[in-house]
XYZ file of C-alpha atoms in Angstrom:
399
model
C 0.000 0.000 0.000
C 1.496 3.342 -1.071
C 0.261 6.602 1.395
C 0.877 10.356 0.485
C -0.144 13.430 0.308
C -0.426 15.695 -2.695
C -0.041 19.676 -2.123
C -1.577 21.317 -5.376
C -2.039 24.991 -6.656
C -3.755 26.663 -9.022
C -5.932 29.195 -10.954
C -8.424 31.295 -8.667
C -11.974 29.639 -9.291
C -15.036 32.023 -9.671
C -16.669 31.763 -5.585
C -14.020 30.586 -3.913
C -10.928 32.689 -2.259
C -7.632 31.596 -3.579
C -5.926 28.472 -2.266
C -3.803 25.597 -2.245
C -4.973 22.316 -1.540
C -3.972 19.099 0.294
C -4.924 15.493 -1.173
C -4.223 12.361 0.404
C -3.742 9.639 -2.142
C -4.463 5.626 -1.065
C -3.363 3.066 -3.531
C -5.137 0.162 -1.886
C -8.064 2.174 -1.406
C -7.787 3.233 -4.623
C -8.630 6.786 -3.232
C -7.992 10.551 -3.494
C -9.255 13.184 -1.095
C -9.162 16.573 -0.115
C -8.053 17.349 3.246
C -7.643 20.632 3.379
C -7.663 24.317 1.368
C -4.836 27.029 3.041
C -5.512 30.677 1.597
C -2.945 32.063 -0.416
C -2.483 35.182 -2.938
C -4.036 35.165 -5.757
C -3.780 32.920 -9.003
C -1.113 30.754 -6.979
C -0.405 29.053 -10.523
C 2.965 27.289 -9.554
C 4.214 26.207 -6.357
C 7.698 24.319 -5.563
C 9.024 22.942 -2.767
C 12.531 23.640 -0.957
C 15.071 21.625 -2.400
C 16.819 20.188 1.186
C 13.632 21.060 3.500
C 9.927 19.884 2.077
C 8.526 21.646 5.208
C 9.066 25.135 2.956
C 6.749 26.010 0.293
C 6.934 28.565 -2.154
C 4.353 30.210 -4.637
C 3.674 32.556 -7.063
C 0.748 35.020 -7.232
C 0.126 35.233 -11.315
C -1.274 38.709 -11.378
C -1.191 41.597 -13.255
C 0.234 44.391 -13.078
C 2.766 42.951 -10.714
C 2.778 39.436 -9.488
C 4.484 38.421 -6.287
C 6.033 35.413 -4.958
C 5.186 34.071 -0.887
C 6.781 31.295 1.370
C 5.077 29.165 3.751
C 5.546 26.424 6.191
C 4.150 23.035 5.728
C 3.199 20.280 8.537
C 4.079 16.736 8.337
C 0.636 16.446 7.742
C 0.506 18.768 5.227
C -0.829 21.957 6.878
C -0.124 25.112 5.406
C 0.858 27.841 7.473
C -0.166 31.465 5.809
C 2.437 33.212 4.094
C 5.437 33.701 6.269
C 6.686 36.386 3.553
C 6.082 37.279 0.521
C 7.648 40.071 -2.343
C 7.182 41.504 -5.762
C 8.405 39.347 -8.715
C 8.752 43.244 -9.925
C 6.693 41.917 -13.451
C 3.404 40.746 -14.820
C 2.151 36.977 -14.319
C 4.901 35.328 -12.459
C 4.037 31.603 -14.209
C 6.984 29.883 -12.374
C 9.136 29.752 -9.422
C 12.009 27.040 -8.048
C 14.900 26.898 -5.432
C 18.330 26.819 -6.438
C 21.568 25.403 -4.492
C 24.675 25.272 -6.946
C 25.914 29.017 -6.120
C 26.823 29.267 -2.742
C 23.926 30.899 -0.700
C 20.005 29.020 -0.946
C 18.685 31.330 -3.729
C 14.761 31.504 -5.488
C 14.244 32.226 -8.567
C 10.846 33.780 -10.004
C 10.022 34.255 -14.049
C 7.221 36.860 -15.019
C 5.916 35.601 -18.426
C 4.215 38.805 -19.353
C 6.750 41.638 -19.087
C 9.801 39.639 -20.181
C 11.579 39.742 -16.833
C 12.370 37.726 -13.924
C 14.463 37.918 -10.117
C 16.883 35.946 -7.818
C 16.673 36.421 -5.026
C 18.330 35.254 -1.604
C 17.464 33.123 0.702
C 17.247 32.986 4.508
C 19.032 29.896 6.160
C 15.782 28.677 6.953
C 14.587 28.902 3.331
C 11.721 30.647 4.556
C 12.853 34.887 4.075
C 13.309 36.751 1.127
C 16.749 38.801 1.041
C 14.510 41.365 -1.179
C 17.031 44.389 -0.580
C 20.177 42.086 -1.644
C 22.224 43.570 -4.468
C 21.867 40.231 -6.736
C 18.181 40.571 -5.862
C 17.628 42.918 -8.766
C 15.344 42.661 -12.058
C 16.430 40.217 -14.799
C 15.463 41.415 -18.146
C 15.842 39.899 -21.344
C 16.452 40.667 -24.341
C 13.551 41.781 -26.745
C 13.298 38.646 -29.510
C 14.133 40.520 -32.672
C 13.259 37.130 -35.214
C 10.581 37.704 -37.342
C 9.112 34.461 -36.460
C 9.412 35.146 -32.734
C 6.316 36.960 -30.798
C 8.493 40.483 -30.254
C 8.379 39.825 -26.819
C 9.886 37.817 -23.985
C 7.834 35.203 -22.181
C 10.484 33.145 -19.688
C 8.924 30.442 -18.695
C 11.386 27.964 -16.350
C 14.647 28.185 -14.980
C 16.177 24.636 -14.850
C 19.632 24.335 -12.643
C 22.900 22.861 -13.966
C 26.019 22.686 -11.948
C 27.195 26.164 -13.525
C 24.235 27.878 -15.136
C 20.936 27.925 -15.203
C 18.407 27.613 -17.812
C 15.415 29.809 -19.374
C 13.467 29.071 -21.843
C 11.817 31.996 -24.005
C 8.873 31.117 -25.300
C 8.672 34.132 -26.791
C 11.658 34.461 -28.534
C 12.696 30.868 -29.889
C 15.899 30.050 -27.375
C 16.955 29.292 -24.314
C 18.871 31.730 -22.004
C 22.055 30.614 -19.950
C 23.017 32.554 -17.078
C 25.471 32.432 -14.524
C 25.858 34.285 -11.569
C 29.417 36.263 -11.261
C 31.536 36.652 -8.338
C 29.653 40.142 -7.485
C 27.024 37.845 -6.748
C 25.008 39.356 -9.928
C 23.225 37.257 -12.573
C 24.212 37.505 -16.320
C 22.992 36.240 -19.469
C 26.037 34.561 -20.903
C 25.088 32.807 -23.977
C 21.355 31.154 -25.504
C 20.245 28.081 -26.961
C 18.729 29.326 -30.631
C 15.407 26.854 -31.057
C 13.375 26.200 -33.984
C 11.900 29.584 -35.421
C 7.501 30.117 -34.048
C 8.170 26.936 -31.628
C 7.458 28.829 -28.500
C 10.081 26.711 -25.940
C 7.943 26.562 -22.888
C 9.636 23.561 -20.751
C 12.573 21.325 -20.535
C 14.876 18.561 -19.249
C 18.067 17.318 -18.991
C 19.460 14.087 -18.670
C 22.053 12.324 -19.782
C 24.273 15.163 -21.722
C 21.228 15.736 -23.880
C 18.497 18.728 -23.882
C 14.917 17.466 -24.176
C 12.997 21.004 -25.041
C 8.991 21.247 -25.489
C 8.021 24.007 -27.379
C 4.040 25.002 -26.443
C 3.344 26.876 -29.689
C 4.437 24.233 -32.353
C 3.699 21.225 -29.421
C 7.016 19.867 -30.553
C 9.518 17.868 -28.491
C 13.396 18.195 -29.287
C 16.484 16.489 -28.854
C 19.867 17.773 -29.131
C 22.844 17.334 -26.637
C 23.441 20.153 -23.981
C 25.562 22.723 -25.979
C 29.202 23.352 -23.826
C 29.097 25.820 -21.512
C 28.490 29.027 -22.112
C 28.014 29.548 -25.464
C 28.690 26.414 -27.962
C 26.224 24.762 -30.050
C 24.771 21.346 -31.541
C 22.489 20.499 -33.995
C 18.986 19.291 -33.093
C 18.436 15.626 -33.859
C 15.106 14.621 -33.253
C 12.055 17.106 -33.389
C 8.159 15.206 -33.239
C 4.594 16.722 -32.401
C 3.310 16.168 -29.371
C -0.445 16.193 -30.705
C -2.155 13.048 -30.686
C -3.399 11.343 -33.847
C -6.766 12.660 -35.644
C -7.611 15.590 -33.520
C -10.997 16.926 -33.578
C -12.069 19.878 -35.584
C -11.449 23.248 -33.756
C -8.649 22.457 -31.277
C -5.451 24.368 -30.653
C -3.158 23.026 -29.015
C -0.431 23.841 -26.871
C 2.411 21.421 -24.955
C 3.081 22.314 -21.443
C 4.598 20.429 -19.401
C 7.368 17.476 -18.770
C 8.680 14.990 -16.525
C 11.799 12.657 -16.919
C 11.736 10.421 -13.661
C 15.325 9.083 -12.820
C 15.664 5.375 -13.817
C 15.086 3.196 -10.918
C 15.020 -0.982 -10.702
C 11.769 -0.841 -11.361
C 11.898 1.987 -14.067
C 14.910 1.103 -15.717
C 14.047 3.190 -18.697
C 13.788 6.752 -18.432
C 10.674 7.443 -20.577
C 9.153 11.051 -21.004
C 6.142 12.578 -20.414
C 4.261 15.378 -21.683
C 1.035 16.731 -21.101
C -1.081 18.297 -24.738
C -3.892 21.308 -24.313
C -6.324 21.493 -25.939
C -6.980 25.494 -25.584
C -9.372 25.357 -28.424
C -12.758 23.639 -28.933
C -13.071 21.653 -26.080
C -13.124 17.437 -26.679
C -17.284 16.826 -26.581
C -16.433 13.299 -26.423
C -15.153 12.911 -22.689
C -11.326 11.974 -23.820
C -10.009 15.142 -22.948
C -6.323 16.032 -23.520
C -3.798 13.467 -23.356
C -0.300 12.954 -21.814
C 2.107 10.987 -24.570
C 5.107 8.720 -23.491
C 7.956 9.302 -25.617
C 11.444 6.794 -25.431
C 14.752 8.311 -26.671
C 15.567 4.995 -28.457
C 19.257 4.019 -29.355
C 21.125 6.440 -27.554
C 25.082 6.111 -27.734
C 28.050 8.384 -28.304
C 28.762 8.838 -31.522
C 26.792 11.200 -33.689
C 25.315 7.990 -35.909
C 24.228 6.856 -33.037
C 22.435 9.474 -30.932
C 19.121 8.023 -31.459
C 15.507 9.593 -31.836
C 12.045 10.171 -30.257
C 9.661 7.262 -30.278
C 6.512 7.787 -29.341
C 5.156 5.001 -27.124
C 1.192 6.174 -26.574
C -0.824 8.462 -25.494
C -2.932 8.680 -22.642
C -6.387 10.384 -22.829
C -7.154 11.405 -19.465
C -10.633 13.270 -19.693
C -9.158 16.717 -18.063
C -9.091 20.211 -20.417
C -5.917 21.872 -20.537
C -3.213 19.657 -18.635
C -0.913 22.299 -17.594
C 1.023 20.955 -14.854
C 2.116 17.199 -13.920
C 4.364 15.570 -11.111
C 5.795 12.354 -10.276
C 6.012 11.211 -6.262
C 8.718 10.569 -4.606
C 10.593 7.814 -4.603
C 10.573 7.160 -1.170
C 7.645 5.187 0.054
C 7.157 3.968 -3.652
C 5.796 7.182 -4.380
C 7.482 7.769 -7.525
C 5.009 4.670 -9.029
C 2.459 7.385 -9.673
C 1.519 10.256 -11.598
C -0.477 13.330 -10.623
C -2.275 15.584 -13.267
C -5.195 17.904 -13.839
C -6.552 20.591 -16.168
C -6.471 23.841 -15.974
C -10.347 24.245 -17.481
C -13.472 22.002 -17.599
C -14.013 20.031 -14.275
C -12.098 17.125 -14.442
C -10.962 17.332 -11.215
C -7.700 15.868 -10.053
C -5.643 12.222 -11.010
C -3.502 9.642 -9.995
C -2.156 7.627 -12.655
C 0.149 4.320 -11.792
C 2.710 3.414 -14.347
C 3.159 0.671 -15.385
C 5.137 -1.845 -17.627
C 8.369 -0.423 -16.659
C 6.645 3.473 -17.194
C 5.347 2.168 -20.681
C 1.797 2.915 -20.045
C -0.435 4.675 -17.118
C -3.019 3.437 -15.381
C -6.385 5.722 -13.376
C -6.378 4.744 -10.478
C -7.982 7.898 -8.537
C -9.852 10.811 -9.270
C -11.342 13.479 -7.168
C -13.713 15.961 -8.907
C -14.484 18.052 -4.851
C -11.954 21.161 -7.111
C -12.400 21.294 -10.737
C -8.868 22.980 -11.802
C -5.344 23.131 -10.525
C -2.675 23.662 -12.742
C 0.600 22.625 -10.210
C 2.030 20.007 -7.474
C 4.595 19.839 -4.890
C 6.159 16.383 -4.197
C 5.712 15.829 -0.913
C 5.088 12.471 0.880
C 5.126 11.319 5.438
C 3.585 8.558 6.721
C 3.412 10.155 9.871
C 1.116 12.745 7.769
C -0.763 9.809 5.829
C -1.668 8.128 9.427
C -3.163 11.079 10.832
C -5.216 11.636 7.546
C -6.450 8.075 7.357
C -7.914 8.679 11.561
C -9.491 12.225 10.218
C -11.150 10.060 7.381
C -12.116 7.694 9.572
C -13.770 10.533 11.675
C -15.592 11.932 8.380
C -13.341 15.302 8.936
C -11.556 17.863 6.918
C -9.949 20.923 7.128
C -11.444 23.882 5.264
């Protein structure tokens, strides 16, 4: 039996203030509840956990004109404090937000999708304080795409760590953005990533030596290996849609999200996942959008031999607008499952078990109590699961 609990964010619905809620998920059961709704800022769209203490929580308020980001304090039982602080992301729609640990002090990053800008900022020991006055705390803009093809404007979308750099993709201007941070303790953009021209990079992964990029406005998924630090380059060798096969009349759609789990015994391959929107015509049928399984197949070290994309299937999953997915941890067998939900419609909230080595997912929960979220935190206590399991018992949850 696998026990957990689920912390998920999202879009502010019409009647409700904003939130983030707390599932517990039961595999035996075959269960997935809410436990709880903590109030938050508004439109808290993305939410990440600290990297060496899952009691910290961060989120962004996606709001215009000026978004913010907040920190809170989570329970073993996955109680959220309200914010313990919270600061400007000095832009418009802050759409993501992670912890970093590769330079020296904790740091946060924030992007703000709208105005082309973004801030990292320093951390208090406890993870929980925002050094907002910190010289290296400053606004992060980037450059204005100049590419015909490109949208004119910046949209940053992610920041993914390396050991030396970090990673942005620009949605809005066809690359991705390496920065470093210099001894001053400033950030600098020291080199970019040119992608394919009106392919919108949104998200991205790395593993192995090789970049895995998906683009939202071409739903694309690319291969190439991780150029050298800071500045080199390599060819692109594998670039497939994302859509899924005979789409229906009147949807648009747009990639968002994905997920490379680390190979484990039982996942010895490390397949990847994406999640499709549909932002168009909605599917009348009750499919809904789907998340497709790709393998990088023959993989070696020689350019001959650097393989492709293979799509393995896709999974219809009956939610609108999949915009955010996550994978459990792999303690407590957590990492088995997959969490996902739409953004639009009401098809609540899902836990999907892979199986067949990752091949193929499997429902084994849904819980339609909140229509939307769009994000998840990893976070996982059997202390936390216990004490859940005696308030279910009881009939009782925290509102």
């Amino acid at each position: 039996m696998v026990n957990f609990t689920i912390l998920a964010g999202g879009f502010d619905i019409a009647g409700t203030l904003p939130f983030i809620a707390t599932y517990l998920f039961n595999s035996e059961a075959g269960s997935l509840d809410v436990v709880g709704q903590f109030p938050t800022g508004g439109n808290c769209s993305w939410i990440s956990s600290g990297l060496t203490n899952r009691s910290v929580l961060y989120a962004v308020n996606e709001v215009s004109p000026t978004g913010a980001l907040q920190s809170f304090t989570v329970t073993s039982e996955g109680f959220l404090s309200p914010a313990v602080d919270t600061i400007s992301s000095e832009g418009d729609r802050p759409a993501y937000t992670t912890a970093l640990s590769n330079f020296g002090r904790p740091q946060i990053a924030v992007m703000d999708y709208n105005s082309g800008n973004g801030r990292i900022v320093p951390l208090s020991k406890d993870g929980l304080h925002f050094d907002d006055s910190a010289a290296s705390a400053g606004v992060i803009t980037f450059p204005v795409p100049a590419a015909p093809t490109s949208e004119g404007v910046s949209h940053p979308h992610m920041v993914l760590e390396l050991d030396e750099e970090i990673l942005v993709p620009d949605l809005g201007g066809d690359t991705i953005w390496r920065l470093t941070q210099e001894a001053t303790g400033n950030w600098t953009i020291v080199g970019s990533i040119p992608q394919p021209p009106s392919s919108g990079p949104r998200h991205l992964a790395v593993h192995n030596g090789f970049l895995y990029t998906l683009h939202e406005t071409a739903s694309t998924l690319t291969l190439q290996r991780l150029p050298a630090f800071p500045n080199g380059t390599s060819e692109i060798i594998a670039n497939v849609s994302t859509i899924p096969s005979n789409p229906l009349p009147g949807a648009i759609w747009a990639a968002a999200e994905i997920l490379i789990p680390k190979s484990t015994s039982q996942f010895p391959i490390p397949y990847i996942y994406v999640s499709n929107r549909n932002t168009g015509v909605p599917d009348a049928t009750g499919k809904g959008d789907s998340i497709a399984i790709f393998e990088h197949v023959h993989a070696g070290t020689s350019m001959a031999a650097e393989g492709s994309l293979k799509l393995v299937t896709q999974v219809f999953t009956g939610l609108q607008q999949i915009r955010g997915m996550e994978i459990g941890l792999e303690g407590n067998r957590g990492n088995e499952f997959l969490i996902a939900a739409g953004v639009a419609g009401e098809g609540g909230t899902v836990v999907y078990k892979r199986v067949d080595g990752g091949r193929r997912l499997e429902e084994v929960a849904r819980n339609l109590d909140i229509p939307t979220r769009s994000t998840f935190a990893k976070f996982s206590d059997d202390a936390g699961a216990r004490f859940y399991d005696e308030l279910l018992r009881l009939n009782l949850k925290i509102f």
